[in-house]
Amino acid sequence: MEEYLLLDAGSGGRASQRLIGSMFLRHFSNEALNRLDDAALLNVSGPLAMSTDSYTVSPLFFAGGSIGTLAVHGTINDISMLGAEPRWLSCAFILEEGLPLAELEKVVADMGEAARKAGVKIVTGDTKVVPKGACDKIFINTSGIGEVYASPVPSGHSAKTGDVVLASGTMGDHGLAIMAARSGVSFLSGARSDSAPLNGLAREIYEATGCVHVLRDPTRGGLATTLNEIAEQSGVEIEIEQAAIPINEEVKSGCSFLGLDPLYLANEGKLICIVPENLAQKALFAMRANEYGQEAAIIGQVREGRPGRVALRTEIGGKRLLGMLEGAQLPRIC
Amino acid sequence: MEEYLLLDAGSGGRASQRLIGSMFLRHFSNEALNRLDDAALLNVSGPLAMSTDSYTVSPLFFAGGSIGTLAVHGTINDISMLGAEPRWLSCAFILEEGLPLAELEKVVADMGEAARKAGVKIVTGDTKVVPKGACDKIFINTSGIGEVYASPVPSGHSAKTGDVVLASGTMGDHGLAIMAARSGVSFLSGARSDSAPLNGLAREIYEATGCVHVLRDPTRGGLATTLNEIAEQSGVEIEIEQAAIPINEEVKSGCSFLGLDPLYLANEGKLICIVPENLAQKALFAMRANEYGQEAAIIGQVREGRPGRVALRTEIGGKRLLGMLEGAQLPRIC
C-alpha cells in the first residue's frame, strides 16, 4: 500500500475498493457495513432521532481526543439529547490528496474504538478525495440514528418556570485544549478535551427521573449560548450562579491569561439538563454515578422574568446578563 | 444581511442563527427541522435503509444541475437502490469564508426544490465555516433514511445466472457535462448532467415485477465499474452488448474527441437493474413508462463463466473484458 493518499482513492474504482478494504472495513467491521451496498439495511421500530454533524477541527489530534473521537461522540451526543439511544452512524470522509495514510488510519482507528465503546455501529460510508489544496487534510461527516426511549422527548422548547438547571461537569475544557494545541503555549499544556459519549449518562438521568424537560450539549458557543437558545425557545428566563459552575483550574487560569470566558468555550462531553425542581436531586445523583458526570452540579433555575434572557449571579453578589456568543471565538473548534 | 459569508456564521452563536433563519429554514421548512433541536424526531416503523454521501463537485453549477441537486438526488438514489422509499435527509454544509451568499442561496434553493419534487424532507442540519483556503467554496454532505418496501431487498450480491441486465437510460451524461463545464470547450456545450431522483422509477420497477435481484446507480466509475462490483459481489460473469447501451450522440462524439470511454463516466440519474429473465419485459415497460426511464434498454445478461468478470460484446462482433476503473478519470465529479 502507498504511504500517501492518491486522488484515485476517491474515484469509485479499484483504488477506492482497496482503501475501503484495507482500512475502513478493518476498523469498522459489522454485518450491515460489510455488504457494501449503496445503503445499509437496519431493523428498527418506533420513533427515531436523526442528527448530522461535520467535523473540520484543526489540528487533527489534541490532548484528550482527535477529529475521529469528536466525529463519533458529537453525533452520538446530539442524538442522546433527544432522549434516544444512538444505534447507527454513517461516516463520510473528504480527504486531501497527499494525506499521509498513517494519519488517516489513526483517525479511523479512533472512530472504530469510540464507536465500539459507545455501543454504536458505523453502517454506511462515503469517501471523496479532493486535489491538494481543495480541503485541509481531513473533514468528516457523521450522521446518526437513535431509537427514542423518552416520552415526551426532551426539547429546548420545554423549560418551565421553577425548573432546575444542572451541568454534568466542568465547562470549557475542549475549547481550551484546541487553543492549547494550536498555540503550543507551555502553561496551557494541562488543558485536555472532554470528548466523550453521553448516551449512557442521558439515559440514566431519564431512568432516574422519568421526566427531563431539556437536554442539550453545550458545544460551539459554550454554556452561555446553549442557555440563551433554551431561554429563547422556551420563552423563559434562566438564572445561573457563577460560583456553582464547575470549571477546571487549568481552564480558569488559561482563560484569564488569554482573555477568554470559559462559559463561551466549546464542550464535547458535557450536557445541560433541566428538570422539575422536585426531581433535581435525583437527576444530580444519577449524573454523579456516571463516569462522565462525576462533577455534575446544580447551576441555576428557570425563572419568571424576561423571556429569552439569561442572567448570571456573580461570585461577588452582582447580576449580569449573559448574552449569546457574538462573532466567532475560535474557528474550526470541532 | 452581508453579501459574503463571514467566519462567525459557523460559530454556533448569533451569526449562525441568522444564517439558519434567513436561508435554510426558508428553503427547507418542515415541522421536524423547524424545532431546531439537536436531532430531528421521526415517526417510522419497519426496516430502514440509511445512506450517506459528500459532494465536492467543481464547478458548483453546470448544465442540468448543481451541487445542490446532486446532494439531494445522489442520496435519494442510493436509498432507492435498496428497495426503500427515501423519506428524510440530513444536510451538512462545510463553507469557505468569503463565499458569496448569493451562490450559497442558489445551492440551498436547488436543494429545497429537489427535495420537494422527490417528496423527501430535510429534517436536520449542520453548518461549518472554515477560513478562506481551507476548503473550496461549498462541500455538502447529505445522509438519508428510507422505508424499505422490497422483500427481499435488492443487493449487489443477488445477481443469478440467466438474469437480465437493464439500464434505465443513456450513459455518461453527468461526467461529460462536468468536463464540459470545466473545459469551456464549445463543441461540448450540448452535454447535460442527468441529475435526477430515481425513487419513483425504482419503486415502479419493483411493483411491476415483484422481484428485483440488483439495483445500482452507476455513479463514480460509471457503468463498467458498477457491473464489475456486482459481478464480484455475486460471483457471476456479466456479458453486455455494446450496441444495446444507450449513449447520447453528444457524449459519444465528446468522448471520442477527449479519448474517454463513456462506460466509465459518472451518471447521476440512471440505474442498472438485474431481474430474472421472465420478468425482463415487465421491468422494461415499467422503466419506459417513467419520465426518467424513457430510454431504458436491455443491455446484457448474467452468465455462467468466470466469477467477477464483465465481458463486452462489441458492435463488430468481438468480445473484450471490461475492467473496473483503474486510476481516477476525473476528480470532484460529484
XYZ file of C-alpha atoms in Angstrom:
668
model
C 0.000 0.000 0.000
C 1.136 3.560 -0.679
C 2.265 5.894 2.076
C 0.280 8.898 0.893
C -3.291 9.184 -0.300
C -3.693 9.413 -4.074
C -6.574 11.047 -5.913
C -7.500 7.637 -7.353
C -8.769 6.539 -3.956
C -11.819 8.766 -4.460
C -12.585 7.539 -7.971
C -15.092 4.880 -7.037
C -12.920 2.332 -8.848
C -10.299 -0.212 -7.828
C -8.257 2.211 -5.689
C -11.374 3.163 -3.696
C -12.062 -0.504 -3.079
C -8.539 -1.035 -1.777
C -8.855 1.845 0.699
C -12.235 0.603 1.904
C -10.999 -2.945 2.305
C -7.628 -2.215 3.861
C -8.730 0.465 6.268
C -12.426 1.165 6.792
C -13.713 -2.393 6.918
C -10.872 -3.393 9.198
C -11.725 -0.782 11.835
C -15.491 -0.510 11.439
C -16.460 -4.082 10.505
C -20.104 -5.090 11.067
C -22.708 -7.024 9.147
C -24.564 -4.050 7.668
C -21.413 -2.238 6.517
C -19.622 -5.301 5.169
C -22.255 -5.849 2.480
C -21.055 -2.675 0.713
C -24.382 -1.978 -0.930
C -25.413 1.605 -1.724
C -27.267 1.860 1.577
C -27.351 -0.060 4.842
C -30.341 -2.135 5.908
C -31.420 -1.535 9.516
C -34.074 -3.200 11.611
C -35.879 -0.761 13.776
C -39.243 0.144 15.148
C -40.801 3.088 16.849
C -39.839 6.764 16.766
C -36.308 7.715 15.757
C -33.924 10.591 16.270
C -31.715 11.660 13.358
C -28.786 14.042 13.522
C -25.786 15.152 11.456
C -22.514 16.996 12.068
C -19.431 17.745 10.020
C -16.056 17.938 11.709
C -13.284 20.224 10.481
C -11.237 20.593 13.682
C -7.613 21.719 13.390
C -5.265 20.211 14.482
C -6.465 16.652 13.842
C -5.043 15.381 17.143
C -5.055 17.129 20.527
C -4.916 16.257 24.212
C -7.946 14.160 25.095
C -9.092 13.288 21.580
C -8.949 13.706 17.813
C -11.203 14.566 14.908
C -12.114 10.859 14.988
C -13.328 10.790 18.594
C -15.217 14.068 18.063
C -16.911 12.737 14.928
C -18.288 9.745 16.819
C -19.009 11.404 20.171
C -20.505 14.573 18.718
C -23.220 12.848 16.731
C -23.892 10.289 19.472
C -24.378 13.183 21.866
C -26.757 15.100 19.624
C -28.959 12.035 19.322
C -28.785 11.351 23.046
C -30.091 14.870 23.740
C -33.418 13.862 22.216
C -33.845 11.036 24.740
C -32.783 8.460 22.170
C -30.272 5.622 22.209
C -27.828 6.106 19.306
C -27.543 2.909 17.291
C -26.161 3.545 13.817
C -23.762 6.065 12.307
C -22.847 6.898 8.761
C -19.345 8.168 8.088
C -18.305 10.314 5.125
C -14.738 11.455 4.585
C -13.490 14.337 2.469
C -9.747 13.775 2.184
C -6.943 15.862 0.728
C -4.715 14.301 -1.889
C -1.288 13.568 -0.413
C -2.547 12.962 3.118
C -0.223 10.552 4.946
C -2.180 7.313 5.171
C -0.824 6.706 8.668
C -2.663 9.833 9.843
C -5.885 8.694 8.229
C -5.514 5.285 9.819
C -5.068 6.813 13.283
C -8.280 8.784 12.814
C -10.161 5.756 11.516
C -8.906 3.649 14.431
C -10.057 6.331 16.893
C -13.512 6.264 15.283
C -13.719 2.483 15.411
C -12.750 2.399 19.070
C -15.049 5.252 20.067
C -17.977 3.588 18.288
C -17.367 0.216 19.961
C -17.074 1.793 23.413
C -20.324 3.686 22.956
C -22.160 0.685 21.525
C -22.912 2.156 18.086
C -22.176 0.767 14.634
C -20.834 2.607 11.597
C -23.026 1.039 8.929
C -22.521 3.049 5.748
C -19.952 5.439 4.377
C -18.508 7.523 1.587
C -15.036 8.730 0.636
C -14.168 11.700 -1.533
C -10.610 12.695 -2.315
C -10.059 16.282 -3.477
C -6.882 17.669 -5.101
C -4.193 19.074 -2.809
C -5.247 22.490 -1.542
C -9.012 21.965 -2.043
C -9.512 20.968 1.613
C -7.333 20.890 4.729
C -6.339 17.257 5.362
C -9.473 15.533 6.703
C -13.106 16.570 7.047
C -15.564 14.021 8.439
C -19.334 13.953 8.458
C -21.168 11.563 10.700
C -24.929 11.256 10.708
C -26.732 9.060 13.147
C -29.958 7.341 14.007
C -31.159 6.584 17.523
C -34.174 4.840 18.982
C -36.228 7.213 21.108
C -36.933 5.967 24.646
C -38.118 9.207 26.283
C -41.743 10.263 26.191
C -42.233 13.127 25.795
C -38.802 13.803 24.318
C -36.636 16.485 25.922
C -36.557 19.676 23.856
C -35.147 23.168 24.028
C -38.785 24.321 23.958
C -39.770 22.573 27.203
C -38.125 24.520 30.061
C -40.721 25.607 32.646
C -40.628 28.257 35.364
C -39.274 26.702 38.556
C -37.240 24.024 36.787
C -33.695 23.409 37.937
C -30.651 23.631 35.619
C -27.819 21.119 36.000
C -24.447 20.798 34.260
C -22.825 17.378 34.007
C -19.292 18.648 34.677
C -16.610 21.244 34.036
C -17.075 23.810 31.291
C -14.681 24.941 28.571
C -12.201 22.036 28.514
C -12.485 21.223 24.814
C -12.195 24.825 23.643
C -9.096 25.460 25.712
C -7.488 22.169 24.658
C -7.785 23.127 20.987
C -6.386 26.556 21.708
C -3.505 24.957 23.580
C -2.787 22.513 20.744
C -2.665 25.379 18.261
C -0.670 27.852 20.281
C 1.899 25.485 21.733
C 1.993 27.736 24.835
C 3.509 25.514 27.520
C 1.463 26.666 30.529
C -1.692 25.566 28.692
C -0.399 22.018 28.390
C -2.683 20.803 31.197
C -5.760 21.553 29.053
C -7.466 18.381 27.865
C -10.543 17.915 25.686
C -13.542 16.328 27.381
C -14.533 14.422 24.180
C -16.854 11.655 25.455
C -20.066 9.787 24.588
C -23.076 10.880 26.631
C -25.634 8.243 25.644
C -25.313 6.333 28.919
C -25.447 9.472 31.038
C -28.526 10.836 29.276
C -30.355 7.554 29.633
C -29.524 7.196 33.326
C -30.853 10.681 34.051
C -34.084 9.791 32.283
C -34.409 6.460 34.081
C -33.778 8.097 37.467
C -36.279 10.924 36.981
C -38.794 9.722 34.376
C -39.111 13.331 33.226
C -36.442 15.518 31.635
C -37.634 18.805 30.175
C -34.446 19.824 28.361
C -31.204 18.044 27.452
C -28.567 19.899 25.420
C -24.856 19.522 24.883
C -23.142 22.915 25.022
C -20.725 22.575 22.100
C -19.897 25.548 19.830
C -20.766 28.778 21.646
C -20.484 27.067 25.019
C -22.793 27.068 28.035
C -23.834 30.705 27.594
C -25.026 30.238 24.006
C -26.849 26.985 24.758
C -28.702 28.557 27.698
C -29.675 31.519 25.521
C -31.110 29.175 22.889
C -33.144 27.354 25.519
C -34.357 30.626 27.099
C -35.486 31.830 23.653
C -37.071 28.564 22.507
C -38.925 28.053 25.795
C -39.775 31.733 26.347
C -38.341 31.768 29.874
C -35.577 33.481 31.841
C -32.711 31.355 33.151
C -30.625 32.444 36.126
C -27.352 30.719 36.890
C -24.893 31.042 39.777
C -21.322 31.711 38.696
C -19.905 30.028 41.830
C -21.839 26.837 41.097
C -20.486 26.282 37.571
C -17.721 23.653 37.618
C -14.588 24.881 35.828
C -11.156 23.261 35.911
C -8.333 25.325 37.401
C -6.298 24.990 34.170
C -9.211 26.366 32.180
C -9.765 29.231 34.632
C -6.160 30.361 34.537
C -5.752 29.742 30.793
C -8.874 31.764 30.064
C -7.877 34.627 32.309
C -4.471 34.769 30.585
C -5.971 34.638 27.088
C -8.862 36.965 27.866
C -11.489 34.296 27.186
C -14.705 33.454 29.010
C -14.996 29.694 29.676
C -18.782 29.991 29.504
C -18.424 30.574 25.748
C -15.901 27.792 25.116
C -16.981 24.562 23.438
C -17.549 21.317 25.344
C -17.598 17.904 23.710
C -18.504 15.621 26.602
C -20.901 17.601 28.760
C -24.629 18.108 28.893
C -27.037 20.576 30.402
C -30.206 19.127 31.800
C -33.306 20.933 33.016
C -35.783 19.079 35.222
C -38.725 19.896 37.511
C -37.458 21.163 40.892
C -38.640 18.059 42.792
C -36.530 15.812 40.538
C -33.320 17.826 40.689
C -31.633 15.776 43.431
C -32.500 12.514 41.687
C -31.001 13.845 38.471
C -27.887 15.025 40.297
C -27.312 11.644 41.971
C -27.793 9.819 38.672
C -25.302 12.123 36.953
C -22.654 11.766 39.667
C -22.911 7.977 39.496
C -21.893 8.018 35.816
C -18.232 8.241 34.823
C -18.939 11.292 32.682
C -20.970 13.131 35.335
C -18.869 12.873 38.465
C -18.546 16.636 38.794
C -22.188 17.357 37.986
C -23.736 20.342 39.748
C -26.946 22.292 40.057
C -26.059 25.584 38.435
C -29.279 27.564 38.261
C -33.008 27.783 37.860
C -35.675 28.746 35.343
C -37.430 31.955 36.487
C -40.331 34.070 35.580
C -38.801 37.198 34.175
C -37.973 38.324 30.678
C -38.399 35.556 28.097
C -35.126 34.780 26.318
C -32.893 36.301 28.995
C -30.021 34.517 30.735
C -28.766 36.134 33.954
C -25.551 35.284 35.776
C -25.358 35.865 39.531
C -21.682 36.637 40.077
C -19.497 35.406 42.911
C -19.460 38.865 44.485
C -23.256 39.012 44.546
C -23.891 41.104 41.426
C -26.018 40.064 38.469
C -25.215 40.468 34.793
C -26.776 39.438 31.542
C -25.125 36.560 29.749
C -25.676 37.077 26.020
C -25.369 34.635 23.153
C -21.965 34.343 21.508
C -21.454 37.207 19.050
C -18.749 36.673 16.461
C -16.561 33.579 16.344
C -14.373 32.912 19.346
C -12.362 30.230 17.581
C -12.904 28.759 14.102
C -12.542 25.014 13.433
C -13.057 24.081 17.074
C -14.900 20.873 16.117
C -27.566 40.783 5.620
C -23.962 40.679 4.439
C -23.023 39.861 0.867
C -20.235 37.413 1.723
C -20.099 34.653 4.282
C -18.207 35.504 7.476
C -16.470 33.021 9.752
C -18.907 33.976 12.528
C -21.682 32.124 10.724
C -20.082 28.843 11.803
C -19.623 29.821 15.436
C -22.817 28.311 16.758
C -23.761 31.759 18.095
C -25.965 34.602 16.904
C -24.499 34.744 13.388
C -25.190 31.017 12.875
C -28.773 31.569 13.959
C -29.184 34.363 11.430
C -27.916 32.186 8.578
C -30.175 29.301 9.597
C -33.203 31.544 9.922
C -32.681 33.656 6.822
C -31.683 30.892 4.455
C -32.009 27.267 5.494
C -35.384 27.421 7.232
C -36.787 29.464 4.380
C -35.936 26.868 1.732
C -36.200 23.640 3.735
C -39.042 24.435 6.170
C -40.837 21.485 7.757
C -42.083 20.586 11.207
C -39.155 18.385 12.255
C -36.475 20.852 11.092
C -38.165 23.962 12.417
C -37.861 22.830 16.034
C -34.073 23.306 15.802
C -33.301 20.727 18.474
C -30.014 18.800 18.388
C -31.693 15.965 16.478
C -34.907 15.505 14.497
C -37.743 13.320 15.746
C -39.120 10.931 13.102
C -42.024 8.546 13.228
C -41.262 5.347 11.467
C -41.663 1.620 11.689
C -40.217 -1.400 9.985
C -36.853 -1.882 8.293
C -34.931 1.161 7.132
C -32.248 1.992 4.620
C -29.547 4.506 5.589
C -27.043 6.106 3.263
C -24.562 8.994 3.168
C -22.646 10.926 0.520
C -20.482 14.015 0.484
C -20.491 16.287 -2.550
C -17.416 18.267 -3.611
C -18.220 18.799 -7.295
C -16.457 21.601 -9.146
C -17.823 23.824 -10.620
C -20.839 24.312 -8.330
C -23.205 24.873 -11.260
C -23.288 23.056 -14.597
C -25.734 22.230 -17.385
C -28.514 20.085 -15.942
C -27.824 20.634 -12.254
C -25.681 21.902 -9.416
C -24.001 20.628 -6.285
C -27.407 21.189 -4.648
C -29.374 18.925 -6.994
C -26.645 16.248 -6.797
C -26.644 16.361 -2.996
C -30.364 15.633 -2.880
C -30.621 13.245 -5.835
C -27.480 11.279 -5.014
C -28.545 10.256 -1.547
C -32.148 9.671 -2.594
C -30.866 7.350 -5.302
C -28.567 5.363 -3.011
C -31.509 4.706 -0.686
C -33.795 3.829 -3.579
C -31.319 1.167 -4.737
C -32.096 -0.815 -1.582
C -35.794 -1.008 -2.469
C -36.620 1.736 0.003
C -38.645 4.939 -0.232
C -36.421 7.861 0.818
C -38.202 9.989 3.418
C -35.763 12.143 5.390
C -32.438 13.790 4.631
C -29.882 15.497 6.800
C -27.841 18.274 5.270
C -24.416 19.405 6.474
C -22.521 22.263 4.861
C -18.805 22.981 5.008
C -18.471 26.510 3.672
C -15.477 28.669 2.846
C -15.187 32.070 4.475
C -15.875 34.789 1.924
C -18.294 32.727 -0.155
C -20.795 34.992 -1.921
C -24.078 34.425 -0.082
C -25.980 34.625 -3.351
C -24.165 31.478 -4.533
C -24.983 29.663 -1.324
C -28.600 30.691 -1.624
C -28.823 29.342 -5.181
C -27.491 25.994 -3.973
C -29.844 25.926 -0.995
C -32.804 26.787 -3.230
C -31.835 23.965 -5.624
C -31.777 21.563 -2.688
C -35.138 22.707 -1.371
C -36.751 22.345 -4.780
C -35.171 18.950 -5.492
C -36.317 17.657 -2.112
C -39.888 18.859 -2.613
C -40.111 17.343 -6.090
C -38.846 13.988 -4.837
C -41.124 14.002 -1.787
C -38.378 13.987 0.869
C -37.822 16.313 3.806
C -34.566 17.841 5.009
C -35.080 17.443 8.749
C -31.765 18.232 10.423
C -28.569 20.023 9.511
C -25.204 21.458 10.414
C -23.072 24.335 9.154
C -19.342 24.737 9.496
C -17.458 27.714 8.116
C -13.720 27.267 7.592
C -11.171 30.047 6.965
C -10.540 31.082 3.359
C -8.378 28.463 1.653
C -9.284 25.581 3.975
C -11.950 24.280 1.584
C -13.072 25.116 -1.952
C -16.338 27.109 -1.700
C -19.015 24.560 -0.734
C -18.938 20.924 0.335
C -22.251 19.271 1.221
C -23.000 16.033 2.986
C -26.459 14.564 2.850
C -27.417 11.427 4.710
C -30.787 9.834 4.305
C -33.262 7.392 5.703
C -35.782 5.436 3.674
C -38.522 2.963 4.477
C -37.836 -0.412 2.904
C -40.699 -1.778 0.787
C -38.876 -4.566 -1.086
C -38.581 -8.048 0.324
C -36.012 -9.386 -0.100
C -34.110 -6.162 -0.743
C -32.149 -5.835 -3.981
C -28.403 -6.234 -3.431
C -25.186 -6.358 -5.402
C -24.835 -9.903 -4.030
C -28.036 -11.228 -5.624
C -27.397 -11.494 -9.379
C -28.126 -15.042 -10.631
C -27.094 -16.869 -13.803
C -29.671 -16.223 -16.523
C -30.788 -12.857 -15.101
C -31.214 -9.950 -17.497
C -29.379 -6.632 -17.118
C -31.212 -3.374 -17.901
C -30.050 0.250 -17.959
C -32.598 2.999 -17.355
C -31.163 5.345 -19.979
C -28.129 6.943 -21.588
C -24.717 6.519 -20.004
C -22.021 9.100 -19.285
C -24.049 12.331 -19.420
C -23.089 13.655 -15.995
C -19.371 13.003 -16.409
C -19.220 14.710 -19.762
C -21.277 17.678 -18.544
C -18.794 18.331 -15.723
C -15.909 18.031 -18.128
C -17.628 20.468 -20.483
C -18.296 22.957 -17.678
C -14.625 22.854 -16.663
C -13.069 22.979 -20.081
C -15.288 25.573 -21.667
C -14.798 23.745 -24.990
C -17.687 24.945 -27.129
C -18.484 21.753 -29.029
C -19.148 20.040 -25.677
C -21.833 22.574 -24.845
C -24.617 20.080 -25.646
C -23.544 17.885 -22.711
C -26.049 17.997 -19.891
C -25.988 16.260 -16.499
C -28.718 13.671 -15.928
C -29.056 14.619 -12.213
C -32.476 13.197 -11.231
C -34.290 11.412 -8.379
C -34.843 7.708 -9.015
C -37.122 6.801 -6.103
C -40.247 6.660 -8.259
C -38.553 4.658 -11.013
C -37.105 2.106 -8.587
C -40.454 1.618 -6.920
C -42.318 1.201 -10.184
C -39.891 -1.495 -11.333
C -40.423 -3.347 -8.074
C -44.203 -3.024 -8.264
C -44.255 -4.245 -11.867
C -42.043 -7.273 -11.268
C -42.319 -8.109 -7.549
C -38.730 -9.314 -7.694
C -35.610 -7.275 -8.394
C -32.285 -9.009 -7.748
C -29.978 -5.999 -8.122
C -30.499 -2.236 -8.298
C -27.455 0.043 -8.507
C -26.846 3.580 -9.669
C -23.679 3.765 -11.757
C -22.156 6.991 -10.388
C -18.362 7.367 -9.946
C -16.584 4.809 -12.104
C -19.583 4.542 -14.426
C -21.424 1.512 -15.774
C -18.262 -0.582 -16.169
C -17.208 -0.207 -12.549
C -20.709 -0.856 -11.190
C -21.064 -4.035 -13.258
C -17.655 -5.230 -12.030
C -18.728 -4.689 -8.423
C -21.896 -6.689 -8.992
C -20.037 -9.489 -10.811
C -17.594 -9.728 -7.896
C -20.168 -9.489 -5.116
C -22.484 -12.030 -6.750
C -19.709 -14.305 -8.037
C -21.070 -14.297 -11.598
C -19.993 -13.212 -15.084
C -21.919 -10.416 -16.765
C -21.981 -10.025 -20.539
C -23.236 -6.831 -22.130
C -23.850 -5.801 -25.725
C -22.114 -2.591 -26.749
C -24.753 -1.831 -29.387
C -27.531 -2.066 -26.806
C -26.128 0.513 -24.371
C -27.919 3.855 -24.812
C -25.447 6.723 -25.226
C -26.266 10.257 -26.354
C -24.676 11.452 -29.580
C -23.048 14.429 -27.788
C -21.475 12.064 -25.292
C -20.255 9.699 -27.990
C -18.566 12.423 -30.008
C -17.269 14.295 -26.926
C -15.757 11.107 -25.576
C -14.134 10.141 -28.828
C -12.580 13.625 -29.074
C -11.342 13.573 -25.467
C -10.228 9.951 -25.534
C -12.698 8.894 -22.858
C -14.860 5.816 -22.549
C -18.485 6.708 -21.693
C -18.851 3.381 -19.861
C -16.517 4.766 -17.167
C -18.159 8.189 -16.895
C -20.372 9.025 -13.914
C -24.164 9.076 -14.103
C -26.392 10.854 -11.570
C -29.880 9.921 -12.723
C -29.604 6.371 -14.048
C -29.911 2.924 -12.572
C -28.918 -0.593 -13.520
C -31.416 -3.277 -12.688
C -30.984 -7.029 -12.838
C -34.065 -9.242 -12.830
C -34.966 -12.871 -13.597
C -35.225 -13.406 -17.376
C -39.007 -13.942 -17.313
C -39.519 -10.510 -15.700
C -37.266 -8.534 -18.034
C -40.003 -7.258 -20.330
C -42.170 -6.198 -17.390
C -39.227 -4.302 -15.940
C -38.513 -2.671 -19.295
C -42.099 -1.494 -19.777
C -42.233 -0.111 -16.233
C -38.994 1.788 -16.797
C -40.081 3.259 -20.128
C -43.299 4.494 -18.569
C -41.390 6.621 -16.065
C -40.062 10.060 -17.040
C -36.535 9.053 -16.021
C -36.548 5.711 -17.838
C -37.850 6.545 -21.302
C -34.683 5.317 -22.989
C -34.357 2.189 -20.887
C -32.881 -0.856 -22.599
C -31.930 -4.452 -22.023
C -28.146 -4.350 -22.235
C -26.958 -7.803 -21.252
C -27.259 -10.973 -19.258
C -25.740 -12.768 -16.291
C -23.816 -15.846 -17.476
C -22.129 -18.810 -16.092
C -18.481 -18.174 -16.726
C -15.695 -16.714 -14.672
C -16.982 -15.138 -11.407
C -16.227 -11.424 -11.219
C -15.741 -10.948 -14.965
C -17.560 -8.416 -17.151
C -17.418 -9.034 -20.895
C -18.434 -6.566 -23.600
C -19.649 -7.917 -26.939
C -18.557 -5.200 -29.372
C -20.526 -3.828 -32.291
C -18.241 -5.610 -34.757
C -18.866 -8.957 -33.078
C -15.747 -9.243 -30.938
C -15.642 -9.654 -27.197
C -13.419 -7.861 -24.720
C -13.083 -7.708 -20.985
C -14.434 -4.592 -19.327
C -12.345 -3.986 -16.181
C -13.073 -1.847 -13.184
C -11.934 1.775 -13.337
C -8.219 1.998 -12.560
C -6.960 5.416 -11.573
C -9.182 8.489 -11.425
C -10.774 9.579 -14.643
C -11.894 12.925 -13.243
C -11.660 14.201 -9.663
C -14.513 16.127 -7.994
C -17.118 14.780 -10.392
C -19.776 14.707 -7.651
